[in-house]
Each structure stands twice: as structure tokens, then as C-alpha cells.
CSV table of C-alpha atoms and ligand atoms in Angstrom, one decimal:
chain,number,residue,atom,x,y,z
A,1,MET,CA,-15.1,-21.9,-6.1
A,2,LEU,CA,-13.1,-22.2,-2.9
A,3,THR,CA,-13.8,-25.1,-0.9
A,4,GLY,CA,-11.1,-25.0,1.6
A,5,GLY,CA,-7.8,-27.0,1.8
A,6,GLY,CA,-5.7,-24.4,-0.2
A,7,VAL,CA,-5.1,-24.3,-3.9
A,8,GLN,CA,-6.2,-28.3,-4.1
A,9,GLY,CA,-9.6,-27.3,-3.0
A,10,LEU,CA,-10.3,-24.8,-6.0
A,11,GLU,CA,-13.1,-26.4,-8.0
A,12,ILE,CA,-14.9,-25.3,-11.3
A,13,ARG,CA,-18.8,-25.0,-10.5
A,14,GLU,CA,-21.7,-24.4,-13.0
A,15,LEU,CA,-24.0,-22.0,-11.9
A,16,PRO,CA,-27.0,-20.3,-13.6
A,17,ASP,CA,-26.1,-16.9,-15.3
A,18,PRO,CA,-26.7,-14.0,-12.9
A,19,THR,CA,-28.8,-11.2,-14.1
A,20,PRO,CA,-28.5,-7.7,-12.7
A,21,GLY,CA,-31.3,-6.1,-10.5
A,22,PRO,CA,-31.9,-2.4,-10.0
A,23,GLY,CA,-28.6,-0.4,-9.8
A,24,GLN,CA,-26.6,-3.5,-10.8
A,25,ILE,CA,-24.7,-4.4,-13.8
A,26,ALA,CA,-23.4,-7.7,-15.3
A,27,VAL,CA,-19.9,-8.1,-16.5
A,28,ARG,CA,-18.5,-10.8,-18.8
A,29,VAL,CA,-15.0,-11.4,-17.3
A,30,GLY,CA,-12.2,-11.5,-19.6
A,31,ALA,CA,-9.3,-11.9,-17.4
A,32,THR,CA,-8.5,-11.9,-13.7
A,33,SER,CA,-5.1,-11.6,-11.8
A,34,LEU,CA,-3.7,-13.1,-8.6
A,35,ASN,CA,-2.3,-11.5,-5.6
A,36,PHE,CA,-0.6,-13.1,-2.5
A,37,ARG,CA,-3.9,-12.4,-0.7
A,38,ASP,CA,-5.5,-15.0,-2.9
A,39,LEU,CA,-3.1,-17.7,-1.5
A,40,LEU,CA,-4.2,-17.0,2.1
A,41,MET,CA,-7.7,-16.6,1.3
A,42,SER,CA,-7.5,-20.2,-0.5
A,43,ARG,CA,-6.7,-21.7,2.8
A,44,SER,CA,-9.0,-19.5,5.1
A,45,THR,CA,-12.2,-19.2,2.9
A,46,THR,CA,-14.9,-21.7,1.8
A,47,GLY,CA,-17.9,-21.5,-0.5
A,48,ARG,CA,-16.7,-18.3,-2.2
A,49,ILE,CA,-15.7,-17.4,-5.8
A,50,PRO,CA,-12.2,-16.2,-5.3
A,51,LEU,CA,-10.2,-13.2,-6.6
A,52,SER,CA,-10.4,-9.5,-6.1
A,53,ASP,CA,-9.1,-8.5,-9.5
A,54,GLY,CA,-11.0,-9.0,-12.8
A,55,ALA,CA,-11.8,-7.0,-15.8
A,56,GLY,CA,-14.2,-7.5,-18.8
A,57,THR,CA,-17.1,-6.1,-20.7
A,58,VAL,CA,-20.6,-4.9,-19.5
A,59,ILE,CA,-23.2,-7.2,-21.1
A,60,ALA,CA,-26.3,-6.0,-19.2
A,61,VAL,CA,-27.5,-3.2,-17.0
A,62,GLY,CA,-30.4,-3.1,-14.5
A,63,GLU,CA,-33.1,-0.8,-13.9
A,64,GLY,CA,-32.0,2.8,-13.1
A,65,VAL,CA,-28.3,2.3,-14.1
A,66,THR,CA,-26.9,5.6,-16.0
A,67,SER,CA,-23.2,5.6,-15.3
A,68,VAL,CA,-22.3,2.6,-17.1
A,69,ALA,CA,-23.7,1.1,-20.5
A,70,GLU,CA,-23.5,-2.2,-22.3
A,71,GLY,CA,-20.4,-2.7,-24.2
A,72,ASP,CA,-18.2,-0.5,-21.6
A,73,ARG,CA,-15.0,-2.2,-20.6
A,74,VAL,CA,-14.4,-2.0,-16.8
A,75,ALA,CA,-12.5,-3.3,-13.9
A,76,GLY,CA,-14.2,-4.3,-10.6
A,77,CYS,CA,-13.0,-2.2,-7.6
A,78,PHE,CA,-11.6,-4.4,-4.6
A,79,PHE,CA,-13.7,-2.6,-2.1
A,80,GLN,CA,-17.2,-2.3,-3.6
A,81,GLY,CA,-18.3,0.4,-1.2
A,82,TRP,CA,-15.1,2.6,-0.7
A,83,LEU,CA,-15.8,5.6,-3.2
A,84,ASP,CA,-13.7,8.3,-1.6
A,85,GLY,CA,-12.5,9.9,1.6
A,86,LYS,CA,-10.8,7.9,4.4
A,87,ILE,CA,-11.1,4.1,4.8
A,88,GLU,CA,-13.9,2.9,7.1
A,89,ALA,CA,-14.3,-0.4,8.7
A,90,ARG,CA,-17.6,-1.2,6.9
A,91,TYR,CA,-15.8,-1.3,3.4
A,92,HIS,CA,-14.5,-4.5,4.5
A,93,GLU,CA,-17.9,-6.1,4.4
A,94,ALA,CA,-17.8,-5.8,0.7
A,95,ALA,CA,-14.3,-6.8,-0.5
A,96,LEU,CA,-14.3,-8.9,-3.8
A,97,GLY,CA,-12.9,-12.5,-3.4
A,98,GLY,CA,-12.8,-12.2,0.5
A,99,SER,CA,-16.1,-11.3,2.3
A,100,ILE,CA,-18.0,-11.5,-0.9
A,101,ASP,CA,-17.8,-13.5,-4.1
A,102,GLY,CA,-14.8,-12.5,-6.3
A,103,MET,CA,-14.2,-12.2,-10.0
A,104,LEU,CA,-12.9,-15.7,-11.0
A,105,SER,CA,-16.2,-16.3,-12.9
A,106,GLU,CA,-17.5,-16.0,-16.6
A,107,ILE,CA,-20.1,-13.5,-15.5
A,108,VAL,CA,-20.3,-11.4,-12.4
A,109,VAL,CA,-23.0,-9.0,-11.2
A,110,LEU,CA,-21.7,-6.0,-9.3
A,111,PRO,CA,-23.5,-2.7,-8.2
A,112,ASP,CA,-22.8,0.1,-11.0
A,113,TYR,CA,-20.7,2.0,-8.3
A,114,GLY,CA,-18.3,-1.0,-7.9
A,115,VAL,CA,-16.4,-0.7,-11.3
A,116,VAL,CA,-14.2,1.9,-13.0
A,117,ALA,CA,-13.6,2.3,-16.7
A,118,ALA,CA,-10.7,0.3,-18.2
A,119,PRO,CA,-7.4,2.2,-19.2
A,120,ARG,CA,-7.8,3.1,-22.9
A,121,ASP,CA,-6.2,0.5,-25.1
A,122,TRP,CA,-5.4,-1.9,-22.4
A,123,THR,CA,-6.4,-5.6,-22.7
A,124,ASP,CA,-8.6,-7.3,-20.0
A,125,ALA,CA,-5.5,-9.3,-19.0
A,126,GLN,CA,-3.6,-5.8,-18.4
A,127,THR,CA,-6.6,-4.2,-16.8
A,128,ALA,CA,-7.0,-7.1,-14.4
A,129,THR,CA,-3.8,-6.5,-13.0
A,130,LEU,CA,-4.7,-3.1,-11.4
A,131,PRO,CA,-7.5,-3.4,-8.9
A,132,CYS,CA,-5.3,-4.7,-5.9
A,133,ALA,CA,-1.7,-4.6,-6.5
A,134,GLY,CA,-1.6,-1.5,-9.0
A,135,LEU,CA,-4.1,0.6,-6.7
A,136,THR,CA,-2.1,-0.3,-3.6
A,137,ALA,CA,1.2,0.9,-5.0
A,138,TRP,CA,-0.5,4.0,-6.3
A,139,ASN,CA,-2.0,4.9,-2.9
A,140,ALA,CA,1.4,4.2,-1.2
A,141,LEU,CA,3.1,6.8,-3.5
A,142,VAL,CA,0.7,9.3,-3.9
A,143,GLU,CA,-1.7,9.7,-1.0
A,144,GLY,CA,0.9,9.8,1.7
A,145,GLN,CA,4.3,11.1,1.1
A,146,GLN,CA,3.4,12.4,-2.3
A,147,ILE,CA,6.2,11.3,-4.2
A,148,ARG,CA,7.5,13.5,-7.0
A,149,ALA,CA,10.6,14.2,-9.1
A,150,GLY,CA,13.7,14.1,-6.8
A,151,SER,CA,12.1,11.7,-4.4
A,152,THR,CA,13.7,8.3,-3.6
A,153,VAL,CA,11.6,5.1,-3.3
A,154,LEU,CA,12.7,1.6,-2.1
A,155,LEU,CA,10.8,-1.4,-3.4
A,156,LEU,CA,11.3,-4.9,-1.7
A,157,GLY,CA,11.0,-7.9,-4.1
A,158,THR,CA,9.8,-8.1,-7.6
A,159,GLY,CA,6.1,-9.2,-6.9
A,160,GLY,CA,2.9,-7.5,-8.2
A,161,VAL,CA,2.9,-4.6,-5.7
A,162,SER,CA,6.6,-3.8,-5.8
A,163,VAL,CA,6.8,-3.8,-9.8
A,164,PHE,CA,3.8,-1.4,-9.9
A,165,GLY,CA,5.5,0.7,-7.3
A,166,LEU,CA,8.6,0.9,-9.6
A,167,GLN,CA,6.8,1.8,-12.6
A,168,PHE,CA,4.5,4.4,-11.1
A,169,ALA,CA,7.6,6.0,-9.2
A,170,LYS,CA,9.4,6.3,-12.4
A,171,MET,CA,6.4,7.9,-13.9
A,172,MET,CA,6.6,10.3,-11.4
A,173,GLY,CA,10.3,11.1,-11.9
A,174,ALA,CA,11.5,9.6,-8.7
A,175,ARG,CA,14.7,7.7,-8.2
A,176,THR,CA,14.1,4.0,-7.4
A,177,ILE,CA,16.1,1.3,-5.6
A,178,ILE,CA,14.7,-2.5,-5.8
A,179,THR,CA,15.9,-5.5,-4.0
A,180,SER,CA,15.4,-9.2,-5.1
A,181,ILE,CA,16.7,-12.7,-4.6
A,182,SER,CA,17.5,-13.1,-8.1
A,183,ASP,CA,20.0,-11.3,-10.2
A,184,GLU,CA,18.1,-12.3,-13.4
A,185,LYS,CA,15.0,-10.5,-12.0
A,186,LEU,CA,17.1,-7.4,-11.1
A,187,GLU,CA,18.4,-7.2,-14.5
A,188,ARG,CA,14.7,-6.9,-15.8
A,189,MET,CA,14.0,-4.3,-13.3
A,190,HIS,CA,16.9,-2.3,-14.8
A,191,GLU,CA,15.3,-2.7,-18.0
A,192,LEU,CA,12.0,-1.3,-16.5
A,193,GLY,CA,14.0,1.8,-15.3
A,194,ALA,CA,15.3,0.7,-11.8
A,195,ASP,CA,18.1,3.1,-10.8
A,196,GLU,CA,19.8,0.9,-8.2
A,197,THR,CA,19.3,-2.7,-7.7
A,198,ILE,CA,20.2,-5.0,-4.6
A,199,ASN,CA,20.2,-8.8,-4.3
A,200,TYR,CA,19.1,-9.2,-0.8
A,201,ARG,CA,20.3,-12.8,-0.8
A,202,ASN,CA,23.9,-11.9,-1.5
A,203,SER,CA,23.7,-8.6,0.6
A,204,GLU,CA,22.3,-9.6,4.0
A,205,ASN,CA,22.7,-5.9,5.3
A,206,TRP,CA,21.0,-4.4,2.3
A,207,GLU,CA,19.9,-1.4,4.4
A,208,ARG,CA,23.6,-0.3,4.4
A,209,ASP,CA,23.6,-0.6,0.6
A,210,VAL,CA,20.4,1.7,0.4
A,211,LEU,CA,22.1,4.1,2.6
A,212,ASP,CA,25.3,4.1,0.6
A,213,ALA,CA,23.2,4.6,-2.5
A,214,THR,CA,21.5,7.7,-0.9
A,215,ASP,CA,24.7,9.5,0.3
A,216,GLY,CA,23.7,8.1,3.9
A,217,LEU,CA,20.5,10.1,3.8
A,218,GLY,CA,18.0,7.2,3.2
A,219,VAL,CA,15.0,7.1,1.1
A,220,ASP,CA,11.7,9.1,1.1
A,221,LEU,CA,9.3,6.2,0.8
A,222,VAL,CA,9.6,2.5,1.4
A,223,ILE,CA,6.7,0.2,-0.3
A,224,GLU,CA,7.1,-2.3,2.8
A,225,VAL,CA,5.7,-5.6,1.7
A,226,GLY,CA,8.2,-8.1,3.5
A,227,GLY,CA,7.4,-7.8,7.1
A,228,ALA,CA,9.5,-9.8,9.6
A,229,GLN,CA,12.6,-10.0,7.3
A,230,THR,CA,12.5,-6.5,6.3
A,231,LEU,CA,10.5,-4.0,8.3
A,232,ALA,CA,13.4,-3.4,10.9
A,233,LYS,CA,15.9,-2.7,8.1
A,234,SER,CA,13.4,-0.5,6.3
A,235,MET,CA,13.3,1.6,9.3
A,236,SER,CA,16.9,1.9,9.4
A,237,CYS,CA,17.2,3.3,5.9
A,238,ILE,CA,14.2,5.7,6.0
A,239,ARG,CA,15.2,9.3,5.4
A,240,PHE,CA,14.3,12.0,8.1
A,241,GLY,CA,10.7,12.8,7.7
A,242,GLY,CA,10.1,10.0,5.3
A,243,GLU,CA,7.5,7.3,5.2
A,244,ILE,CA,7.2,3.6,5.4
A,245,ALA,CA,3.8,2.5,3.6
A,246,LEU,CA,3.1,-0.8,5.5
A,247,ILE,CA,1.5,-3.1,2.9
A,248,GLY,CA,2.3,-6.7,3.5
A,249,MET,CA,4.2,-9.4,5.4
A,250,VAL,CA,5.4,-11.9,2.7
A,251,SER,CA,8.0,-13.1,5.2
A,252,GLY,CA,5.8,-13.2,8.2
A,253,GLN,CA,4.7,-10.9,10.9
A,254,ALA,CA,7.3,-8.4,12.1
A,255,GLU,CA,8.0,-7.6,15.9
A,256,VAL,CA,10.3,-4.4,15.8
A,257,ASN,CA,11.5,-1.7,17.9
A,258,PRO,CA,9.9,1.5,16.8
A,259,PHE,CA,12.4,4.0,18.0
A,260,PRO,CA,14.2,4.5,14.7
A,261,LEU,CA,10.8,6.0,13.4
A,262,LEU,CA,10.7,8.4,16.3
A,263,SER,CA,14.3,9.3,15.9
A,264,ARG,CA,13.9,10.1,12.3
A,265,SER,CA,10.5,11.7,12.8
A,266,ALA,CA,9.3,9.3,10.1
A,267,ASN,CA,5.9,8.0,9.5
A,268,LEU,CA,4.5,4.4,9.1
A,269,ARG,CA,1.3,4.5,7.2
A,270,GLY,CA,-0.9,1.3,6.8
A,271,VAL,CA,-2.2,1.1,3.2
A,272,TYR,CA,-5.0,-1.0,2.3
A,273,VAL,CA,-5.5,-0.8,-1.3
A,274,GLY,CA,-7.5,2.2,-2.3
A,275,SER,CA,-10.7,4.0,-3.0
A,276,GLN,CA,-12.6,4.3,-6.2
A,277,ARG,CA,-11.5,7.9,-6.6
A,278,MET,CA,-7.8,6.8,-6.3
A,279,PHE,CA,-8.3,4.1,-8.8
A,280,ASN,CA,-9.8,6.6,-11.3
A,281,ASP,CA,-6.8,8.9,-10.5
A,282,MET,CA,-4.4,5.9,-11.3
A,283,ILE,CA,-6.2,5.2,-14.6
A,284,SER,CA,-6.0,8.9,-15.5
A,285,ALA,CA,-2.2,8.8,-15.1
A,286,ILE,CA,-2.0,5.6,-17.0
A,287,ASN,CA,-4.0,7.0,-19.9
A,288,VAL,CA,-1.5,9.9,-20.3
A,289,ASN,CA,1.6,7.8,-20.2
A,290,THR,CA,2.9,4.7,-22.0
A,291,MET,CA,3.2,2.4,-19.2
A,292,GLN,CA,2.2,-1.3,-19.6
A,293,PRO,CA,1.8,-3.7,-16.8
A,294,LEU,CA,4.5,-6.5,-16.4
A,295,ILE,CA,2.6,-9.7,-16.9
A,296,ASP,CA,4.7,-12.8,-16.1
A,297,GLN,CA,2.5,-15.5,-17.2
A,298,ALA,CA,-1.3,-16.0,-18.2
A,299,PHE,CA,-3.1,-19.2,-17.5
A,300,PRO,CA,-6.3,-20.5,-18.9
A,301,PHE,CA,-9.4,-20.7,-16.6
A,302,GLU,CA,-9.5,-24.4,-16.5
A,303,ASP,CA,-5.9,-24.2,-15.1
A,304,ALA,CA,-6.4,-21.8,-12.4
A,305,GLN,CA,-4.7,-24.1,-9.8
A,306,SER,CA,-1.4,-23.9,-11.8
A,307,ALA,CA,-1.6,-20.1,-11.7
A,308,TYR,CA,-1.9,-20.2,-7.9
A,309,ARG,CA,0.9,-22.6,-7.8
A,310,HIS,CA,3.2,-20.5,-10.0
A,311,LEU,CA,2.4,-17.3,-7.7
A,312,ARG,CA,3.3,-19.6,-4.7
A,313,ALA,CA,6.6,-20.6,-6.1
A,314,GLN,CA,7.6,-16.9,-6.1
A,315,THR,CA,9.6,-17.4,-9.5
A,316,HIS,CA,7.4,-14.7,-11.1
A,317,MET,CA,8.0,-11.1,-11.6
A,318,GLY,CA,5.0,-8.5,-11.7
A,319,LYS,CA,1.5,-10.1,-12.2
A,320,VAL,CA,0.1,-13.7,-12.8
A,321,VAL,CA,-3.0,-13.7,-14.8
A,322,ILE,CA,-6.0,-16.1,-15.3
A,323,GLU,CA,-7.8,-15.7,-18.7
A,324,VAL,CA,-11.5,-16.5,-18.5
B,1,LIG,N1,-2.3,-3.8,2.2
B,1,LIG,C1,-2.7,-4.1,1.0
B,1,LIG,O1,-3.7,-3.3,0.6
B,1,LIG,C2,-2.1,-5.1,0.2
B,1,LIG,C3,-2.3,-5.1,-1.4
B,1,LIG,C4,-1.5,-6.0,-2.1
B,1,LIG,C5,-0.7,-6.9,-1.4
B,1,LIG,N2,-0.5,-6.8,-0.1
B,1,LIG,C6,0.5,-7.6,0.5
B,1,LIG,O2,1.9,-7.3,-0.1
B,1,LIG,C7,2.6,-8.3,0.0
B,1,LIG,C8,3.1,-8.5,-1.7
B,1,LIG,O3,1.9,-8.9,-2.4
B,1,LIG,P1,2.0,-9.1,-3.9
B,1,LIG,O4,0.7,-9.6,-4.4
B,1,LIG,O5,3.0,-8.2,-4.7
B,1,LIG,O6,3.0,-10.5,-3.8
B,1,LIG,P2,3.9,-11.4,-4.9
B,1,LIG,O7,3.4,-10.9,-6.2
B,1,LIG,O8,3.3,-12.8,-4.6
B,1,LIG,O9,5.2,-11.2,-4.5
B,1,LIG,C9,6.1,-11.9,-3.6
B,1,LIG,C10,7.4,-11.4,-3.8
B,1,LIG,O10,7.9,-10.9,-2.4
B,1,LIG,C11,9.5,-11.0,-2.6
B,1,LIG,N3,9.9,-11.5,-1.3
B,1,LIG,C12,9.7,-12.6,-0.5
B,1,LIG,N4,10.3,-12.6,0.5
B,1,LIG,C13,11.2,-11.6,0.6
B,1,LIG,C14,12.0,-11.0,1.4
B,1,LIG,N5,12.3,-11.5,2.6
B,1,LIG,N6,12.4,-9.5,1.3
B,1,LIG,C15,12.1,-8.9,0.1
B,1,LIG,N7,11.2,-9.5,-0.9
B,1,LIG,C16,10.8,-10.8,-0.5
B,1,LIG,C17,9.7,-11.9,-3.8
B,1,LIG,O11,10.4,-11.4,-4.8
B,1,LIG,P3,11.9,-11.8,-5.4
B,1,LIG,O12,11.5,-13.0,-5.9
B,1,LIG,O13,12.2,-10.6,-6.2
B,1,LIG,O14,12.8,-11.7,-4.2
B,1,LIG,C18,8.3,-12.6,-4.2
B,1,LIG,O15,8.2,-12.8,-5.5
B,1,LIG,C19,1.8,-9.5,0.4
B,1,LIG,O16,2.0,-9.7,1.7
B,1,LIG,C20,0.3,-9.0,0.3
B,1,LIG,O17,-0.6,-9.7,1.1
B,1,LIG,C21,-1.2,-5.9,0.6
């Protein structure tokens, strides 16, 4: 439970087991995963169970539920009500671990339409990496610029969204360029299939390296998670007609001159996680590929605070998991 005051304020509370009402299901959570958002939520939210991302097994279904059965392995959807179509403001009223209680719990009750079937043969820990970071990267790659073989994608840093972006882009046959503050992390990204790597600490003008690596043309898509320190640079290495998927601001809010977008006829598209339909599309793709998520470290439920601190230190690559 979040009690305010950041990570220090995260407390374990004993509550009665919830039971599903009509149209609801109860899920025994096996694992959850952390996102950068959860660090922000720990400071701004009180009285809520945290975390958008979790996976587990259905242990009971309420009256009238036919789409899900006891024993099914599922993941919760970040937006409980965004099933398909364009995003609408009202979907924010049911965002797990934000406007409503989240997944860091032994048992959660959700509407039957608030979950998707887990990828075949994936553990709960693996499945729990998907709902926010995985789906955001998928949405960025597939729903806007429609990345395919021959496209070039730029990933910034080696956090959850960026590593999924790298893995999915490779799955689609795209060429990938990834940045990081650490050569050791970049070595690991090579092993995961990155075609070009750039250390942004050693190469301050890394956007020029991106242009050099693309014969001066720039990239088709940037998965933009950096904000203040990266957005202007991303805008100057985007290809004519390309897209910047605006996802996050790990280095603070950016104030930029938008002219480079105009001159390149490029798009800036805000991406906010994704719908249940997109989540199911992503899982279909995972099920016919051999991809596995990169889990940096898994922490026990009782030590959730250490998991938050590990994420905050930014020494991780990919996802940080809490097993329940
Ligand atoms: N819009 C959405 O739907 C959505 C969904 C998910 C996440 N987000 C946002 O996306 C961002 C990333 O989230 P996440 O959960 O993937 O974060 P994360 O796992 O905590 O990753 C953070 C990573 O960002 C990299 N980084 C930090 N400063 C950087 C800089 N100046 N330039 C390039 N990379 C830098 C670091 O990688 P290295 O150590 O390798 O340098 C760091 O490990 C956050 O702002 C989050 O709020 C938005």
C-alpha cells in the first residue's frame, strides 16, 4: 500500500481476501513488474495498492463470466476499460496502480474484460513485464509508423520500454540503434541483436552518430523516452517522413523548437501504453516467436522497497520484477 512519502512509505497491509462479483474475476498474482511511472506514483499517490503490471492465475469467477475460467493464466491490462479504438479521456479513470488499485497484492479482483491470456509457456514473472513497458513499445512500433523489414529504429537507454522496443523491432526485421550511459549495457544490447550502439556519455552529440550510421538519412522511428536531454536531438536525426513516438521524460520535461519536424515532414505521436486489442496482438506475435523478456532482477514481495530502489538507481537493463 502507498502511504505517501515515496518508496519509504510503501507498507504491507493485511486485508480480507476479495471475492469477485458479477462480471468479475479473482486472480492470484504470481508476479508484478516495476515501471518508471511507479517511482512517480510512490511520491504522488496515497492509499492505493501500487503497480500497473502483474500476472497470475484465475482462482474464481463471478456470475455471468464466460470469457475467462478458473485456472487461466492472465495479465492485467494497464487501462481496464480501453478495449479497442482510439484512446479516450475516460480510460484514465481506471488505470491500474494509478487511478485505481494496482497489482502488488496476493489476490486482485478485476472485471473479466480487464485481463488478457498470458503468452504460452511464459512464467508469471515474464508475463508481468508486458502490460506497460512491453505494450507501450509495441504500440510505438506498430500503430503509427508501422515498422517493418528495412526500417531503422532508435532506442534511448536500456530501460524497460527501450529493451522491449529493441526486441520487437528485431522481430519485425528492422535495423536498430540503441544508446546507453554504459558500455557494459551496450555489450548486452549487441547480444540481444542491436545493430549499432552509442554511449551517450562519451558521445555528447550522439544524434550525429545516428546520422552517420544511416548515411545521413536519419531513422524511421525514435522511441523517445528521454525528454529534456534527448528530444531536440531525436528531432534532428529523424528521417524525412519519420516519426517520434513521444513516450517519456526520464531526464525531465523538454522545451524544444518544433521546426525540425516541419522541415522533415515528420510526426510527433504521443503514445500512452495501449488497448486490450493491441495487447492481444502483441501476445500473438510473442507466441509465434522465440522472444523472452530481459529480466534484470526479481525481488520477493516482502522486499518490494528494494525493487523500487533498484529501479531508481538506473543500473538495471530491461525489467525489474517483484514475485508475490
Ligand atoms: N507513455 C507511456 O505509455 C509510457 C509507458 C511506459 C513508460 N513511459 C515512460 O518512459 C520512460 C521510460 O520508462 P521505463 O519504465 O522504460 O524506465 P526505466 O526502466 O526506469 O529506464 C530508465 C532508463 O532510461 C535511460 N536514461 C536515463 N537518462 C537518459 C538520457 N538522458 N538519455 C537516454 N537514456 C536515458 C537509462 O538507461 P541507461 O542506463 O542504459 O543509460 C535508464 O536506465 C519514463 O519516462 C516513463 O514514465 C511512458
